[in-house]
Each structure stands twice: as structure tokens, then as C-alpha cells.
PDB file of C-alpha atoms in Angstrom:
ATOM      1  CA  GLU P   1       0.000   0.000   0.000  1.00 66.00           C
ATOM      2  CA  ALA P   2       1.431   3.355  -1.025  1.00 83.00           C
ATOM      3  CA  GLY P   3       1.864   5.885   1.756  1.00 93.00           C
ATOM      4  CA  VAL P   4       1.024   9.574   1.901  1.00 96.00           C
ATOM      5  CA  ALA P   5       2.946  11.452  -0.770  1.00 97.00           C
ATOM      6  CA  GLN P   6       4.058  15.065  -0.426  1.00 97.00           C
ATOM      7  CA  SER P   7       5.949  17.428  -2.673  1.00 97.00           C
ATOM      8  CA  PRO P   8       8.199  19.243  -2.760  1.00 97.00           C
ATOM      9  CA  ARG P   9      10.355  17.880   0.069  1.00 97.00           C
ATOM     10  CA  TYR P  10      12.227  21.140   0.523  1.00 97.00           C
ATOM     11  CA  LYS P  11      11.488  24.731  -0.416  1.00 98.00           C
ATOM     12  CA  ILE P  12      13.410  27.935   0.195  1.00 98.00           C
ATOM     13  CA  ILE P  13      11.732  31.256  -0.517  1.00 98.00           C
ATOM     14  CA  GLU P  14      12.080  34.872   0.467  1.00 97.00           C
ATOM     15  CA  LYS P  15       9.560  36.590   2.690  1.00 96.00           C
ATOM     16  CA  ARG P  16       6.500  37.953   0.914  1.00 97.00           C
ATOM     17  CA  GLN P  17       6.786  35.290  -1.802  1.00 98.00           C
ATOM     18  CA  SER P  18       4.150  32.620  -2.369  1.00 98.00           C
ATOM     19  CA  VAL P  19       4.514  28.865  -2.016  1.00 98.00           C
ATOM     20  CA  ALA P  20       2.314  25.815  -2.510  1.00 98.00           C
ATOM     21  CA  PHE P  21       2.547  22.307  -1.159  1.00 98.00           C
ATOM     22  CA  TRP P  22       0.870  19.212  -2.532  1.00 97.00           C
ATOM     23  CA  CYS P  23      -0.366  16.078  -0.770  1.00 97.00           C
ATOM     24  CA  ASN P  24      -1.786  12.806  -2.063  1.00 96.00           C
ATOM     25  CA  PRO P  25      -3.298  10.724   0.769  1.00 96.00           C
ATOM     26  CA  ILE P  26      -3.557   6.972   1.043  1.00 94.00           C
ATOM     27  CA  SER P  27      -6.181   5.660  -1.339  1.00 92.00           C
ATOM     28  CA  GLY P  28      -9.586   5.447   0.301  1.00 90.00           C
ATOM     29  CA  HIS P  29      -8.750   7.707   3.241  1.00 92.00           C
ATOM     30  CA  ALA P  30     -11.552  10.230   3.513  1.00 90.00           C
ATOM     31  CA  THR P  31      -9.967  12.436   6.158  1.00 92.00           C
ATOM     32  CA  LEU P  32      -6.957  14.599   5.344  1.00 95.00           C
ATOM     33  CA  TYR P  33      -4.986  16.866   7.662  1.00 96.00           C
ATOM     34  CA  TRP P  34      -2.385  19.563   7.239  1.00 98.00           C
ATOM     35  CA  TYR P  35      -0.078  20.204  10.182  1.00 98.00           C
ATOM     36  CA  GLN P  36       2.644  22.746  10.840  1.00 98.00           C
ATOM     37  CA  GLN P  37       5.634  21.533  12.859  1.00 97.00           C
ATOM     38  CA  ILE P  38       8.016  24.216  14.022  1.00 95.00           C
ATOM     39  CA  LEU P  39      11.468  23.038  15.074  1.00 91.00           C
ATOM     40  CA  GLY P  40      11.395  21.625  18.587  1.00 86.00           C
ATOM     41  CA  GLN P  41       7.605  21.382  18.765  1.00 90.00           C
ATOM     42  CA  GLY P  42       4.927  18.841  18.024  1.00 94.00           C
ATOM     43  CA  PRO P  43       2.685  19.075  14.964  1.00 96.00           C
ATOM     44  CA  LYS P  44      -0.046  21.715  15.130  1.00 95.00           C
ATOM     45  CA  LEU P  45      -3.233  21.124  13.157  1.00 95.00           C
ATOM     46  CA  LEU P  46      -3.910  23.731  10.495  1.00 97.00           C
ATOM     47  CA  ILE P  47      -6.884  22.241   8.684  1.00 96.00           C
ATOM     48  CA  GLN P  48      -8.905  19.030   8.560  1.00 94.00           C
ATOM     49  CA  PHE P  49     -10.881  17.845   5.524  1.00 94.00           C
ATOM     50  CA  GLN P  50     -13.528  15.164   5.352  1.00 91.00           C
ATOM     51  CA  ASN P  51     -13.739  14.229   1.671  1.00 89.00           C
ATOM     52  CA  ASN P  52     -13.745  17.656  -0.013  1.00 86.00           C
ATOM     53  CA  GLY P  53     -15.344  19.548   2.867  1.00 92.00           C
ATOM     54  CA  VAL P  54     -13.563  21.464   5.627  1.00 93.00           C
ATOM     55  CA  VAL P  55     -14.206  20.060   9.118  1.00 92.00           C
ATOM     56  CA  ASP P  56     -11.964  22.409  11.103  1.00 92.00           C
ATOM     57  CA  ASP P  57      -9.775  25.305   9.996  1.00 95.00           C
ATOM     58  CA  SER P  58      -9.866  27.253  13.248  1.00 93.00           C
ATOM     59  CA  GLN P  59      -6.061  27.359  13.518  1.00 94.00           C
ATOM     60  CA  LEU P  60      -5.388  28.244   9.896  1.00 96.00           C
ATOM     61  CA  PRO P  61      -4.129  31.845   9.495  1.00 95.00           C
ATOM     62  CA  LYS P  62      -6.640  32.633   6.809  1.00 95.00           C
ATOM     63  CA  ASP P  63      -5.155  35.995   5.912  1.00 96.00           C
ATOM     64  CA  ARG P  64      -2.218  34.221   4.321  1.00 97.00           C
ATOM     65  CA  PHE P  65      -2.893  30.466   4.283  1.00 98.00           C
ATOM     66  CA  SER P  66      -5.388  28.642   2.099  1.00 97.00           C
ATOM     67  CA  ALA P  67      -6.054  24.991   1.401  1.00 97.00           C
ATOM     68  CA  GLU P  68      -8.272  23.025  -0.882  1.00 96.00           C
ATOM     69  CA  ARG P  69      -9.116  19.415  -1.542  1.00 95.00           C
ATOM     70  CA  LEU P  70     -10.845  19.292  -4.871  1.00 82.00           C
ATOM     71  CA  LYS P  71     -12.566  16.000  -5.704  1.00 86.00           C
ATOM     72  CA  GLY P  72     -11.866  14.753  -2.183  1.00 84.00           C
ATOM     73  CA  VAL P  73      -8.513  13.191  -3.011  1.00 91.00           C
ATOM     74  CA  ASP P  74      -5.302  15.206  -3.185  1.00 95.00           C
ATOM     75  CA  SER P  75      -4.880  18.568  -1.529  1.00 97.00           C
ATOM     76  CA  THR P  76      -2.830  21.737  -1.810  1.00 97.00           C
ATOM     77  CA  LEU P  77      -1.795  24.160   0.920  1.00 98.00           C
ATOM     78  CA  LYS P  78      -0.762  27.660  -0.106  1.00 98.00           C
ATOM     79  CA  ILE P  79       0.957  30.479   1.739  1.00 98.00           C
ATOM     80  CA  GLN P  80       0.716  33.973   0.275  1.00 97.00           C
ATOM     81  CA  PRO P  81       2.623  36.044   1.297  1.00 96.00           C
ATOM     82  CA  ALA P  82       5.092  34.081   3.416  1.00 97.00           C
ATOM     83  CA  LYS P  83       6.572  35.431   6.643  1.00 97.00           C
ATOM     84  CA  LEU P  84       9.768  34.453   8.426  1.00 97.00           C
ATOM     85  CA  GLU P  85       7.766  32.688  11.143  1.00 96.00           C
ATOM     86  CA  ASP P  86       6.249  30.340   8.565  1.00 97.00           C
ATOM     87  CA  SER P  87       9.554  28.458   8.427  1.00 98.00           C
ATOM     88  CA  ALA P  88       8.572  24.946   9.506  1.00 97.00           C
ATOM     89  CA  VAL P  89       7.860  21.447   8.284  1.00 98.00           C
ATOM     90  CA  TYR P  90       4.407  21.078   6.775  1.00 98.00           C
ATOM     91  CA  LEU P  91       3.037  17.602   7.297  1.00 98.00           C
ATOM     92  CA  CYS P  92       0.100  16.019   5.547  1.00 98.00           C
ATOM     93  CA  ALA P  93      -1.699  13.078   7.131  1.00 96.00           C
ATOM     94  CA  SER P  94      -4.698  10.954   6.250  1.00 94.00           C
ATOM     95  CA  SER P  95      -6.921   8.594   8.151  1.00 91.00           C
ATOM     96  CA  LEU P  96      -9.675   6.093   7.563  1.00 84.00           C
ATOM     97  CA  ARG P  97     -12.791   6.864   9.576  1.00 71.00           C
ATOM     98  CA  GLY P  98     -13.899   4.044  11.816  1.00 61.00           C
ATOM     99  CA  THR P  99     -10.489   3.482  13.384  1.00 60.00           C
ATOM    100  CA  TYR P 100      -9.200   5.115  16.534  1.00 64.00           C
ATOM    101  CA  ASN P 101      -8.102   8.096  14.501  1.00 73.00           C
ATOM    102  CA  GLU P 102      -4.916   6.375  13.374  1.00 85.00           C
ATOM    103  CA  GLN P 103      -3.226   8.960  11.210  1.00 91.00           C
ATOM    104  CA  PHE P 104      -0.679   8.181   8.534  1.00 93.00           C
ATOM    105  CA  PHE P 105       1.810  10.928   7.830  1.00 96.00           C
ATOM    106  CA  GLY P 106       3.731  11.893   4.753  1.00 97.00           C
ATOM    107  CA  PRO P 107       7.430  12.835   4.923  1.00 96.00           C
ATOM    108  CA  GLY P 108       6.647  16.544   5.088  1.00 97.00           C
ATOM    109  CA  THR P 109       7.836  19.638   3.238  1.00 97.00           C
ATOM    110  CA  ARG P 110      10.550  21.641   4.943  1.00 97.00           C
ATOM    111  CA  LEU P 111       9.965  25.340   4.231  1.00 98.00           C
ATOM    112  CA  THR P 112      12.627  27.950   4.878  1.00 98.00           C
ATOM    113  CA  VAL P 113      11.617  31.594   4.566  1.00 98.00           C
ATOM    114  CA  LEU P 114      14.556  34.007   4.289  1.00 97.00           C
TER     115      LEU P 114
ATOM    116  CA  THR Y   4      -7.416  24.056  24.425  1.00 64.00           C
ATOM    117  CA  GLN Y   5      -6.303  20.742  25.885  1.00 72.00           C
ATOM    118  CA  LEU Y   6      -2.516  20.617  26.256  1.00 88.00           C
ATOM    119  CA  LEU Y   7      -0.200  17.644  26.536  1.00 94.00           C
ATOM    120  CA  GLU Y   8       3.095  18.121  28.333  1.00 96.00           C
ATOM    121  CA  GLN Y   9       5.893  15.675  27.681  1.00 97.00           C
ATOM    122  CA  SER Y  10       8.922  15.057  29.858  1.00 96.00           C
ATOM    123  CA  PRO Y  11      11.793  14.964  29.670  1.00 97.00           C
ATOM    124  CA  GLN Y  12      12.257  17.140  26.613  1.00 96.00           C
ATOM    125  CA  PHE Y  13      15.623  15.529  25.834  1.00 97.00           C
ATOM    126  CA  LEU Y  14      17.064  12.200  26.919  1.00 97.00           C
ATOM    127  CA  SER Y  15      20.455  10.714  26.111  1.00 97.00           C
ATOM    128  CA  ILE Y  16      21.219   7.212  27.332  1.00 97.00           C
ATOM    129  CA  GLN Y  17      23.590   4.344  26.701  1.00 97.00           C
ATOM    130  CA  GLU Y  18      22.527   1.322  24.708  1.00 97.00           C
ATOM    131  CA  GLY Y  19      21.065  -1.329  27.001  1.00 97.00           C
ATOM    132  CA  GLU Y  20      19.632   1.088  29.572  1.00 97.00           C
ATOM    133  CA  ASN Y  21      15.962   1.396  30.435  1.00 98.00           C
ATOM    134  CA  LEU Y  22      14.002   4.627  30.209  1.00 98.00           C
ATOM    135  CA  THR Y  23      10.554   6.092  30.757  1.00 98.00           C
ATOM    136  CA  VAL Y  24       9.030   9.155  29.147  1.00 98.00           C
ATOM    137  CA  TYR Y  25       5.870  10.832  30.305  1.00 98.00           C
ATOM    138  CA  CYS Y  26       2.892  12.575  28.778  1.00 97.00           C
ATOM    139  CA  ASN Y  27       0.643  14.565  31.125  1.00 96.00           C
ATOM    140  CA  SER Y  28      -2.444  16.720  30.863  1.00 94.00           C
ATOM    141  CA  SER Y  29      -5.036  18.288  33.119  1.00 92.00           C
ATOM    142  CA  SER Y  30      -7.700  17.244  30.606  1.00 92.00           C
ATOM    143  CA  VAL Y  31      -9.292  13.906  29.834  1.00 93.00           C
ATOM    144  CA  PHE Y  32      -8.698  12.335  26.430  1.00 92.00           C
ATOM    145  CA  SER Y  33     -10.898   9.715  24.802  1.00 90.00           C
ATOM    146  CA  SER Y  34      -7.811   7.997  23.424  1.00 91.00           C
ATOM    147  CA  LEU Y  35      -4.099   8.600  23.342  1.00 93.00           C
ATOM    148  CA  GLN Y  36      -1.494   7.671  20.790  1.00 95.00           C
ATOM    149  CA  TRP Y  37       2.280   7.495  20.732  1.00 97.00           C
ATOM    150  CA  TYR Y  38       4.229   8.248  17.568  1.00 97.00           C
ATOM    151  CA  ARG Y  39       7.919   8.096  16.735  1.00 97.00           C
ATOM    152  CA  GLN Y  40       9.404  10.570  14.298  1.00 96.00           C
ATOM    153  CA  GLU Y  41      12.825  10.257  12.725  1.00 94.00           C
ATOM    154  CA  PRO Y  42      14.683  13.179  11.131  1.00 90.00           C
ATOM    155  CA  GLY Y  43      13.288  14.110   7.733  1.00 90.00           C
ATOM    156  CA  GLU Y  44      10.243  11.883   8.092  1.00 93.00           C
ATOM    157  CA  GLY Y  45       6.699  12.119   9.318  1.00 95.00           C
ATOM    158  CA  PRO Y  46       5.547  10.603  12.625  1.00 96.00           C
ATOM    159  CA  VAL Y  47       4.763   6.887  12.616  1.00 95.00           C
ATOM    160  CA  LEU Y  48       2.109   5.482  14.919  1.00 94.00           C
ATOM    161  CA  LEU Y  49       3.384   3.091  17.600  1.00 96.00           C
ATOM    162  CA  VAL Y  50       0.259   2.440  19.657  1.00 95.00           C
ATOM    163  CA  THR Y  51      -3.225   3.649  20.560  1.00 93.00           C
ATOM    164  CA  VAL Y  52      -4.554   3.301  24.116  1.00 93.00           C
ATOM    165  CA  VAL Y  53      -8.220   3.792  24.802  1.00 91.00           C
ATOM    166  CA  THR Y  54      -9.187   2.464  28.234  1.00 91.00           C
ATOM    167  CA  GLY Y  55      -8.082   4.008  31.526  1.00 93.00           C
ATOM    168  CA  GLY Y  56      -5.388   1.837  33.118  1.00 95.00           C
ATOM    169  CA  GLU Y  57      -4.683   0.062  29.850  1.00 95.00           C
ATOM    170  CA  VAL Y  58      -1.201  -1.357  29.320  1.00 97.00           C
ATOM    171  CA  LYS Y  59       0.078  -2.350  25.886  1.00 97.00           C
ATOM    172  CA  LYS Y  60       3.372  -3.939  24.989  1.00 97.00           C
ATOM    173  CA  LEU Y  61       5.165  -3.705  21.673  1.00 95.00           C
ATOM    174  CA  LYS Y  62       8.331  -5.811  21.920  1.00 96.00           C
ATOM    175  CA  ARG Y  63      10.574  -3.785  24.285  1.00 97.00           C
ATOM    176  CA  LEU Y  64       8.147  -0.861  24.523  1.00 97.00           C
ATOM    177  CA  THR Y  65       5.449  -0.715  27.201  1.00 98.00           C
ATOM    178  CA  PHE Y  66       2.711   1.900  27.036  1.00 97.00           C
ATOM    179  CA  GLN Y  67       0.367   2.771  29.875  1.00 97.00           C
ATOM    180  CA  PHE Y  68      -2.730   4.980  29.897  1.00 96.00           C
ATOM    181  CA  GLY Y  69      -3.541   6.537  33.256  1.00 95.00           C
ATOM    182  CA  ASP Y  70      -6.663   5.473  35.131  1.00 94.00           C
ATOM    183  CA  ALA Y  71      -8.191   8.916  34.674  1.00 94.00           C
ATOM    184  CA  ARG Y  72      -7.178   9.049  30.981  1.00 93.00           C
ATOM    185  CA  LYS Y  73      -5.192  12.241  31.576  1.00 94.00           C
ATOM    186  CA  ASP Y  74      -1.673  10.865  31.343  1.00 95.00           C
ATOM    187  CA  SER Y  75       0.420   8.186  29.745  1.00 97.00           C
ATOM    188  CA  SER Y  76       3.901   6.749  29.896  1.00 97.00           C
ATOM    189  CA  LEU Y  77       6.213   4.942  27.528  1.00 98.00           C
ATOM    190  CA  HIS Y  78       8.840   2.613  28.970  1.00 98.00           C
ATOM    191  CA  ILE Y  79      11.637   1.198  26.830  1.00 98.00           C
ATOM    192  CA  THR Y  80      13.603  -1.787  28.091  1.00 98.00           C
ATOM    193  CA  ALA Y  81      17.199  -2.320  26.981  1.00 98.00           C
ATOM    194  CA  ALA Y  82      17.274   0.598  24.567  1.00 97.00           C
ATOM    195  CA  GLN Y  83      18.879   0.121  21.180  1.00 97.00           C
ATOM    196  CA  THR Y  84      20.368   2.679  18.806  1.00 96.00           C
ATOM    197  CA  GLY Y  85      17.400   2.084  16.522  1.00 95.00           C
ATOM    198  CA  ASP Y  86      15.142   3.552  19.218  1.00 97.00           C
ATOM    199  CA  THR Y  87      16.657   6.996  18.630  1.00 96.00           C
ATOM    200  CA  GLY Y  88      14.054   9.526  17.559  1.00 96.00           C
ATOM    201  CA  LEU Y  89      11.407  12.004  18.647  1.00 97.00           C
ATOM    202  CA  TYR Y  90       8.596  10.404  20.651  1.00 98.00           C
ATOM    203  CA  LEU Y  91       5.301  12.264  20.417  1.00 97.00           C
ATOM    204  CA  CYS Y  92       2.159  11.646  22.385  1.00 97.00           C
ATOM    205  CA  ALA Y  93      -1.128  12.757  20.890  1.00 95.00           C
ATOM    206  CA  GLY Y  94      -4.586  12.761  22.427  1.00 93.00           C
ATOM    207  CA  GLU Y  95      -8.039  12.776  20.894  1.00 90.00           C
ATOM    208  CA  PRO Y  96      -9.999  15.297  22.975  1.00 85.00           C
ATOM    209  CA  ARG Y  97     -13.451  14.004  22.036  1.00 82.00           C
ATOM    210  CA  ALA Y  98     -14.382  10.597  20.734  1.00 79.00           C
ATOM    211  CA  GLY Y  99     -15.347  10.875  17.108  1.00 78.00           C
ATOM    212  CA  SER Y 100     -13.640  14.244  16.577  1.00 78.00           C
ATOM    213  CA  TYR Y 101     -10.911  12.577  14.513  1.00 80.00           C
ATOM    214  CA  GLN Y 102      -8.533  15.262  15.712  1.00 86.00           C
ATOM    215  CA  LEU Y 103      -5.321  14.960  17.673  1.00 91.00           C
ATOM    216  CA  THR Y 104      -3.556  17.338  20.055  1.00 92.00           C
ATOM    217  CA  PHE Y 105       0.183  16.685  20.058  1.00 95.00           C
ATOM    218  CA  GLY Y 106       2.730  17.203  22.794  1.00 96.00           C
ATOM    219  CA  LYS Y 107       6.104  18.767  22.009  1.00 96.00           C
ATOM    220  CA  GLY Y 108       7.845  15.421  22.145  1.00 97.00           C
ATOM    221  CA  THR Y 109      10.792  13.787  23.859  1.00 97.00           C
ATOM    222  CA  LYS Y 110      13.949  13.628  21.794  1.00 97.00           C
ATOM    223  CA  LEU Y 111      15.707  10.363  22.607  1.00 97.00           C
ATOM    224  CA  SER Y 112      19.313   9.619  21.698  1.00 97.00           C
ATOM    225  CA  VAL Y 113      20.642   6.124  22.332  1.00 97.00           C
ATOM    226  CA  ILE Y 114      24.422   6.042  22.301  1.00 97.00           C
ATOM    227  CA  PRO Y 115      26.214   2.820  21.318  1.00 95.00           C
TER     228      PRO Y 115
END
């Protein structure tokens, strides 16, 4: 079974530029999550999708972050414009409803904002 | 917001030693999970505990969920270099929310 795929793996941009990350979850997983993991901290949930609908985006900085999951499969997370404090690893995870919320994570995208 | 505090933050031990890391909260969680994360990779689920007082064993790793479902511990017996990594606990605040609150993790280094 293929795991969660993310791209790119690394991205370096200057502040005020835009960036987009892509995630393809495990086939059949209806729930998709985007997390932000700052160095030395645990993952922080940004947004949760159930199929193509948003379940929770309360911690997403909506003035600069946006996410979509068209067709309920893969998803993109965008930052526009980026700030220095956005430097982090962005993790995508998916889960199959009906389990004890076992989440499967992708390898993450490491973003550096200069 | 329900917070999970993990201790110690860093732990460096010799191969063959035993260790315990802790995950504590003032809030009740419907379930709690432990993940291990290696550099450059996403977290990988080790175990899920659901019932207060539950103990689960995974080879040399023993996980315990507190009776009140507010805390958990992970004990590793005879640590190996392959155990090196960041250990994260994560709790589901409400059953059926399909959301997790993560602690900051314990960074474990096992020295040969």
C-alpha cells in the first residue's frame, strides 16, 4: 500500500513570496490533515478535511494560508505572502474513519523563509 | 485548548539502559497515541490506548494509559540505537472528533 505522498520535500523562498505544497493521501482515506511543525515542537493542526469539505480550519491563518481538496482526493496548501515565522515542516496526514483516529503521515515539506 | 506536556524534553542514554518518558495533561482524552518521528520523516504510529489503566506492549516498549485518561507513559527496556528519535504523544480530545492534540515530544538519543 502506497503511503502519503508530499511534494516538494524542501522549499526555500524569500519573505513575501508565495509557495504551494501538494499532498496525495492513502487511497480510500476520507480524512486529510495539514499540520505545521516548528522546530522543537509537536505538529499543530492547520486544517482538517472530510472528503472535499472542511471540518476544522480554526487554527489556519486565513489571511495568508489557504487549502483546498478538490474532488476529495489530493490537496494543496498555499501560503501567500510568506513570513519568516512560517519556516517549519508542513506535514500532511490521512486517516480512515472508523479506526481510533490512526493517522498516517507523509514525509513533510521543509519550508525555509529568508 | 487541551494541552499535553511531555517530559523529559531531551534524553540521552547508553545502549542497554531502560528509560521512561511521560505525557501529562489536566484534561481527559478519549484515546491517546504514541508516535515516533525520525529526522526528515513524518511521525509513525506506535500504539493507541483507549481504556483508563490500559497497558500495551510492543516488543521492548510498554505503554500505559492513566486510570483517569489524563496521562500516559512509555517505557523502553534495553534501549537500542534504533530507538533513537522524537517520541510524540497525541490525544483525541473528544471521541469521534478525529482530531489529535500533540505534545512537544521527547527527543531520545541512544548512544552505542
